Tab-separated table of C-alpha atoms and ligand atoms in Angstrom:
chain	number	residue	atom	x	y	z
A	1	UNK	CA	131.772	37.485	151.337
A	2	UNK	CA	132.727	41.216	151.785
A	3	UNK	CA	129.787	43.575	152.258
A	4	UNK	CA	128.392	45.638	149.350
A	5	UNK	CA	128.360	48.945	151.244
A	6	UNK	CA	131.604	50.777	152.085
A	7	UNK	CA	132.642	50.322	155.737
A	8	UNK	CA	134.022	52.900	158.213
A	9	UNK	CA	135.462	52.234	161.664
A	10	UNK	CA	135.011	55.199	163.982
A	11	UNK	CA	136.815	55.180	167.317
A	12	UNK	CA	135.072	56.890	170.286
A	13	UNK	CA	131.641	56.662	168.402
A	14	UNK	CA	129.216	56.061	171.257
A	15	UNK	CA	128.438	59.778	171.884
A	16	UNK	CA	129.038	63.359	170.793
A	17	UNK	CA	131.278	64.041	167.723
A	18	UNK	CA	131.814	60.246	166.927
A	19	UNK	CA	128.218	59.338	167.159
A	20	UNK	CA	127.211	62.347	164.831
A	21	UNK	CA	129.893	61.285	162.307
A	22	UNK	CA	128.509	57.653	162.360
A	23	UNK	CA	125.023	58.983	161.771
A	24	UNK	CA	126.172	61.195	158.793
A	25	UNK	CA	128.196	58.359	157.102
A	26	UNK	CA	125.375	55.996	157.719
A	27	UNK	CA	123.013	58.389	155.919
A	28	UNK	CA	125.344	58.219	152.965
A	29	UNK	CA	124.843	54.513	152.790
A	30	UNK	CA	128.054	53.367	154.815
A	31	UNK	CA	128.076	50.499	157.224
A	32	UNK	CA	129.591	51.843	160.460
A	33	UNK	CA	131.620	50.097	162.998
A	34	UNK	CA	131.079	51.996	166.318
A	35	UNK	CA	134.263	51.611	168.593
A	36	UNK	CA	133.442	52.553	172.288
A	37	UNK	CA	135.081	52.025	175.739
A	38	UNK	CA	132.837	52.996	178.600
A	39	UNK	CA	129.875	54.277	176.347
A	40	UNK	CA	128.718	50.771	175.452
A	41	UNK	CA	125.106	51.472	176.197
A	42	UNK	CA	125.052	54.492	174.042
A	43	UNK	CA	126.816	52.686	171.211
A	44	UNK	CA	124.430	49.837	171.482
A	45	UNK	CA	121.455	52.232	171.284
A	46	UNK	CA	122.857	54.024	168.275
A	47	UNK	CA	123.650	50.629	166.530
A	48	UNK	CA	120.016	49.580	167.184
A	49	UNK	CA	118.673	52.743	165.676
A	50	UNK	CA	120.943	52.555	162.605
A	51	UNK	CA	120.209	48.824	162.144
A	52	UNK	CA	116.489	49.477	162.383
A	53	UNK	CA	116.984	51.787	159.226
A	54	UNK	CA	119.204	49.188	157.481
A	55	UNK	CA	119.801	45.644	158.844
A	56	UNK	CA	123.286	44.742	159.584
A	57	UNK	CA	124.518	48.428	158.905
A	58	UNK	CA	125.880	49.059	162.423
A	59	UNK	CA	128.346	47.061	164.744
A	60	UNK	CA	129.802	47.829	168.108
A	61	UNK	CA	133.423	47.009	169.067
A	62	UNK	CA	134.647	47.626	172.490
A	63	UNK	CA	138.356	48.319	173.551
A	64	UNK	CA	140.310	50.646	175.846
A	65	UNK	CA	142.885	52.205	173.602
A	66	UNK	CA	145.029	52.948	176.597
A	67	UNK	CA	146.176	49.193	176.204
A	68	UNK	CA	148.399	48.630	173.252
A	69	UNK	CA	147.509	44.866	173.202
A	70	UNK	CA	143.955	45.534	172.224
A	71	UNK	CA	144.908	47.155	168.715
A	72	UNK	CA	145.394	43.846	166.886
A	73	UNK	CA	142.247	42.271	168.068
A	74	UNK	CA	140.314	45.404	167.451
A	75	UNK	CA	141.597	45.511	163.831
A	76	UNK	CA	140.803	41.941	163.425
A	77	UNK	CA	137.354	42.333	164.697
A	78	UNK	CA	136.829	45.356	162.441
A	79	UNK	CA	137.837	43.387	159.321
A	80	UNK	CA	135.798	40.432	160.447
A	81	UNK	CA	132.653	42.348	160.875
A	82	UNK	CA	132.004	42.943	157.217
A	83	UNK	CA	135.149	41.493	155.308
A	84	UNK	CA	136.387	44.952	154.202
A	85	UNK	CA	137.273	48.341	155.551
A	86	UNK	CA	137.171	51.566	153.503
A	87	UNK	CA	137.757	54.298	156.030
A	88	UNK	CA	139.013	54.780	159.577
A	89	UNK	CA	138.254	57.903	161.736
A	90	UNK	CA	140.534	58.246	164.643
A	91	UNK	CA	138.284	60.251	166.854
A	92	UNK	CA	138.600	58.766	170.433
A	93	UNK	CA	140.511	61.117	172.861
A	94	UNK	CA	141.312	61.657	176.375
A	95	UNK	CA	141.411	65.323	177.448
A	96	UNK	CA	142.331	66.859	180.770
A	97	UNK	CA	144.692	69.640	181.973
A	98	UNK	CA	148.245	68.902	183.139
A	99	UNK	CA	149.582	71.972	184.961
A	100	UNK	CA	153.345	72.225	184.918
A	101	UNK	CA	154.755	70.885	188.178
A	102	UNK	CA	152.116	68.138	188.593
A	103	UNK	CA	152.664	66.201	185.322
A	104	UNK	CA	153.040	62.493	185.830
A	105	UNK	CA	154.023	59.583	183.638
A	106	UNK	CA	150.522	58.482	183.838
A	107	UNK	CA	149.130	61.734	182.297
A	108	UNK	CA	151.694	61.267	179.470
A	109	UNK	CA	150.600	57.810	178.790
A	110	UNK	CA	146.937	58.364	178.921
A	111	UNK	CA	146.985	61.518	176.862
A	112	UNK	CA	149.480	59.988	174.286
A	113	UNK	CA	147.877	56.610	174.373
A	114	UNK	CA	144.360	57.577	172.987
A	115	UNK	CA	145.486	60.778	170.981
A	116	UNK	CA	148.635	59.481	169.093
A	117	UNK	CA	149.788	55.961	169.920
A	118	UNK	CA	146.411	54.074	169.313
A	119	UNK	CA	145.747	55.973	166.052
A	120	UNK	CA	149.183	55.198	164.614
A	121	UNK	CA	149.044	51.450	165.444
A	122	UNK	CA	145.378	51.244	164.555
A	123	UNK	CA	146.095	52.805	161.200
A	124	UNK	CA	149.112	50.421	160.692
A	125	UNK	CA	146.985	47.484	161.523
A	126	UNK	CA	144.285	48.497	159.129
A	127	UNK	CA	146.431	49.794	156.304
A	128	UNK	CA	146.454	46.431	154.192
A	129	UNK	CA	142.485	46.487	154.223
A	130	UNK	CA	142.355	50.291	153.554
A	131	UNK	CA	144.801	49.826	150.641
A	132	UNK	CA	142.839	46.915	149.257
A	133	UNK	CA	139.635	49.129	149.270
A	134	UNK	CA	140.534	51.054	146.282
A	135	UNK	CA	139.118	54.216	147.961
A	136	UNK	CA	140.782	54.006	151.380
A	137	UNK	CA	140.729	56.932	153.534
A	138	UNK	CA	141.764	57.922	157.183
A	139	UNK	CA	140.707	60.945	159.012
A	140	UNK	CA	142.301	61.999	162.249
A	141	UNK	CA	140.489	64.379	164.656
A	142	UNK	CA	143.138	66.596	165.983
A	143	UNK	CA	142.615	69.908	167.664
A	144	UNK	CA	143.358	73.653	166.850
A	145	UNK	CA	145.389	73.462	170.056
A	146	UNK	CA	148.071	71.274	168.105
A	147	UNK	CA	149.126	74.750	166.681
A	148	UNK	CA	147.788	77.183	169.188
A	149	UNK	CA	148.322	75.829	172.675
A	150	UNK	CA	145.709	75.861	175.318
A	151	UNK	CA	147.156	77.155	178.568
A	152	UNK	CA	147.544	74.306	181.247
A	153	UNK	CA	147.254	71.482	178.820
A	154	UNK	CA	150.777	70.891	177.496
A	155	UNK	CA	150.660	67.040	177.361
A	156	UNK	CA	147.335	67.120	175.366
A	157	UNK	CA	148.576	69.791	172.931
A	158	UNK	CA	151.693	67.671	172.361
A	159	UNK	CA	149.691	64.530	171.771
A	160	UNK	CA	147.459	66.307	169.182
A	161	UNK	CA	150.645	67.882	167.603
A	162	UNK	CA	151.986	64.229	167.242
A	163	UNK	CA	148.753	63.193	165.574
A	164	UNK	CA	148.761	66.163	163.162
A	165	UNK	CA	152.405	65.137	162.258
A	166	UNK	CA	151.300	61.609	161.755
A	167	UNK	CA	148.479	62.796	159.407
A	168	UNK	CA	151.026	64.407	157.156
A	169	UNK	CA	153.629	61.658	157.362
A	170	UNK	CA	151.121	58.846	156.709
A	171	UNK	CA	149.590	60.740	153.729
A	172	UNK	CA	153.028	60.134	152.226
A	173	UNK	CA	153.597	56.564	153.490
A	174	UNK	CA	150.174	55.221	152.511
A	175	UNK	CA	149.928	57.054	149.176
A	176	UNK	CA	148.666	56.546	146.509
A	177	UNK	CA	146.244	53.896	147.783
A	178	UNK	CA	145.036	55.669	150.971
A	179	UNK	CA	144.192	59.390	151.580
A	180	UNK	CA	145.058	60.653	155.013
A	181	UNK	CA	143.602	63.915	156.273
A	182	UNK	CA	142.767	65.497	159.674
A	183	UNK	CA	140.011	67.754	161.023
A	184	UNK	CA	141.013	70.237	163.717
A	185	UNK	CA	138.039	71.188	165.783
A	186	UNK	CA	137.902	74.598	167.850
A	187	UNK	CA	135.166	74.799	170.342
A	188	UNK	CA	132.518	72.340	169.185
A	189	UNK	CA	130.966	70.918	172.452
A	190	UNK	CA	132.260	71.813	175.818
A	191	UNK	CA	134.175	68.951	177.286
A	192	UNK	CA	132.708	66.893	180.121
A	193	UNK	CA	134.195	65.296	183.236
A	194	UNK	CA	137.990	65.705	183.933
A	195	UNK	CA	138.293	68.040	181.082
A	196	UNK	CA	135.459	70.236	182.056
A	197	UNK	CA	135.884	74.068	181.742
A	198	UNK	CA	134.508	76.726	183.911
A	199	UNK	CA	131.969	79.317	182.797
A	200	UNK	CA	134.650	82.105	182.742
A	201	UNK	CA	136.973	80.140	180.305
A	202	UNK	CA	134.043	79.125	178.178
A	203	UNK	CA	133.081	82.984	177.981
A	204	UNK	CA	136.576	83.844	177.083
A	205	UNK	CA	136.821	81.148	174.424
A	206	UNK	CA	133.557	82.308	172.902
A	207	UNK	CA	134.918	85.949	172.680
A	208	UNK	CA	137.751	84.678	170.626
A	209	UNK	CA	135.607	83.032	167.958
A	210	UNK	CA	134.731	85.296	164.952
A	211	UNK	CA	131.560	83.310	164.315
A	212	UNK	CA	130.572	83.972	167.992
A	213	UNK	CA	129.442	80.456	168.860
A	214	UNK	CA	130.295	76.720	169.492
A	215	UNK	CA	130.331	74.674	166.313
A	216	UNK	CA	128.171	71.731	167.304
A	217	UNK	CA	129.027	68.239	166.529
A	218	UNK	CA	127.465	68.186	163.012
A	219	UNK	CA	130.184	70.887	161.920
A	220	UNK	CA	132.834	68.152	162.404
A	221	UNK	CA	130.694	65.197	161.086
A	222	UNK	CA	130.127	67.031	157.876
A	223	UNK	CA	133.731	67.883	157.435
A	224	UNK	CA	134.781	64.132	158.175
A	225	UNK	CA	132.133	62.972	155.707
A	226	UNK	CA	133.286	65.230	152.977
A	227	UNK	CA	136.926	64.095	153.461
A	228	UNK	CA	135.935	60.417	153.221
A	229	UNK	CA	133.227	60.470	150.492
A	230	UNK	CA	134.477	63.311	148.391
A	231	UNK	CA	137.777	65.144	148.398
A	232	UNK	CA	139.187	62.561	146.038
A	233	UNK	CA	142.402	64.880	145.448
A	234	UNK	CA	142.924	65.943	148.965
A	235	UNK	CA	145.494	64.196	151.120
A	236	UNK	CA	147.775	65.296	153.941
A	237	UNK	CA	145.617	68.286	154.861
A	238	UNK	CA	144.174	69.289	158.273
A	239	UNK	CA	140.921	71.442	157.945
A	240	UNK	CA	140.396	73.707	160.868
A	241	UNK	CA	136.603	73.597	161.799
A	242	UNK	CA	136.701	76.357	164.474
A	243	UNK	CA	134.386	79.304	163.394
A	244	UNK	CA	137.517	81.318	162.390
A	245	UNK	CA	139.202	81.146	165.865
A	246	UNK	CA	142.625	80.226	164.410
A	247	UNK	CA	142.869	83.436	162.461
A	248	UNK	CA	141.723	85.666	165.281
A	249	UNK	CA	144.678	87.909	166.550
B	301	NAP	N1	134.447	68.676	171.729
B	301	NAP	C1	135.166	69.720	171.292
B	301	NAP	O1	134.893	70.857	171.394
B	301	NAP	C2	136.535	69.345	170.743
B	301	NAP	C3	137.466	70.437	170.501
B	301	NAP	C4	138.804	70.181	169.975
B	301	NAP	C5	139.112	68.894	169.643
B	301	NAP	N2	138.006	67.844	169.738
B	301	NAP	C6	138.407	66.599	169.297
B	301	NAP	O2	137.350	65.906	168.572
B	301	NAP	C7	137.357	64.577	168.861
B	301	NAP	C8	135.676	64.299	169.403
B	301	NAP	O3	135.492	65.253	170.453
B	301	NAP	P1	134.452	64.843	171.556
B	301	NAP	O4	134.189	65.955	172.416
B	301	NAP	O5	133.257	64.211	171.003
B	301	NAP	O6	135.319	63.747	172.313
B	301	NAP	P2	135.128	63.093	173.824
B	301	NAP	O7	133.681	63.037	174.084
B	301	NAP	O8	135.880	63.937	174.701
B	301	NAP	O9	135.735	61.713	173.725
B	301	NAP	C9	135.330	60.822	172.671
B	301	NAP	C10	135.427	59.431	173.021
B	301	NAP	O10	136.685	59.013	173.174
B	301	NAP	C11	136.730	57.759	173.834
B	301	NAP	N3	137.938	57.524	174.492
B	301	NAP	C12	138.695	58.392	175.377
B	301	NAP	N4	139.787	57.702	175.748
B	301	NAP	C13	139.772	56.481	175.256
B	301	NAP	C14	140.507	55.267	175.506
B	301	NAP	N5	141.648	55.232	176.262
B	301	NAP	N6	140.192	54.228	174.841
B	301	NAP	C15	138.954	54.186	174.140
B	301	NAP	N7	138.150	55.214	173.936
B	301	NAP	C16	138.522	56.356	174.452
B	301	NAP	C17	135.406	57.860	174.849
B	301	NAP	O11	134.820	56.668	174.674
B	301	NAP	P3	133.984	55.930	175.786
B	301	NAP	O12	132.836	57.114	176.141
B	301	NAP	O13	133.218	54.860	175.108
B	301	NAP	O14	134.823	55.690	177.030
B	301	NAP	C18	134.769	59.105	174.402
B	301	NAP	O15	133.449	58.967	174.405
B	301	NAP	C19	138.255	64.224	169.826
B	301	NAP	O16	139.412	63.746	169.233
B	301	NAP	C20	138.554	65.575	170.544
B	301	NAP	O17	140.008	65.615	171.001
B	301	NAP	C21	136.932	68.091	170.323
């Protein structure tokens, strides 16, 4: 039997923006499917916390989106979890610099794999369920750097630009049953690990933000939640959530 509550699959939902988005949709009564890759422990902890609030309202799905062969099983597991799917948030993303002169095929595959290829094939695999929902919605998390390049990150910028183009193209191809929108974050939470930015670059970025601060994960989560749970006449749009940075000289 399909679940009574609407169901959302969020990729990269173990931590940071994805986890905040899961919390907000869960607070609105949604069942959340938390996809993760390496953050299994975080995703399990989040699922336990949400299931303690409402039994059976959170499930964890593990897959490395660099591997094209995981898409079909991931989509099947997502449908099997609750027997329905109402929304998909393509949030998982790899981010690291690619200085010209040192760019490799492996950089291309990793940055396009999680940021562009997996969102397309996952959306395609889940399109029948999203159509059947009657309220189907997809939200792709892009980046303001799809339009305003970040120096030294050409491949990431290209991959996010592909995701932005996909957002608009699929808004046509999946209409009228499924709305497809995007959220383009500015500086929300500083990158960690291989994409880490030094203090000078962080200060330079903060100087270019009219609102003068990082956005924090809830700024993205609340916009995604609005695009999924409200916004019934909005499709094909990409909302910049960037403290005004994209209109700064
Ligand atoms: N943070 C910002 O300020 C900012 C700015 C602009 C755009 N964005 C965009 O907003 C979204 C969320 O940002 P964030 O900072 O929360 O992202 P993040 O922490 O950099 O990445 C989110 C998750 O993506 C997953 N991921 C990466 N590569 C994957 C792969 N090959 N297969 C499966 N999962 C993979 C990771 O999951 P595991 O940990 O489970 O491996 C990671 O936890 C991303 O799309 C990002 O590009 C963020």
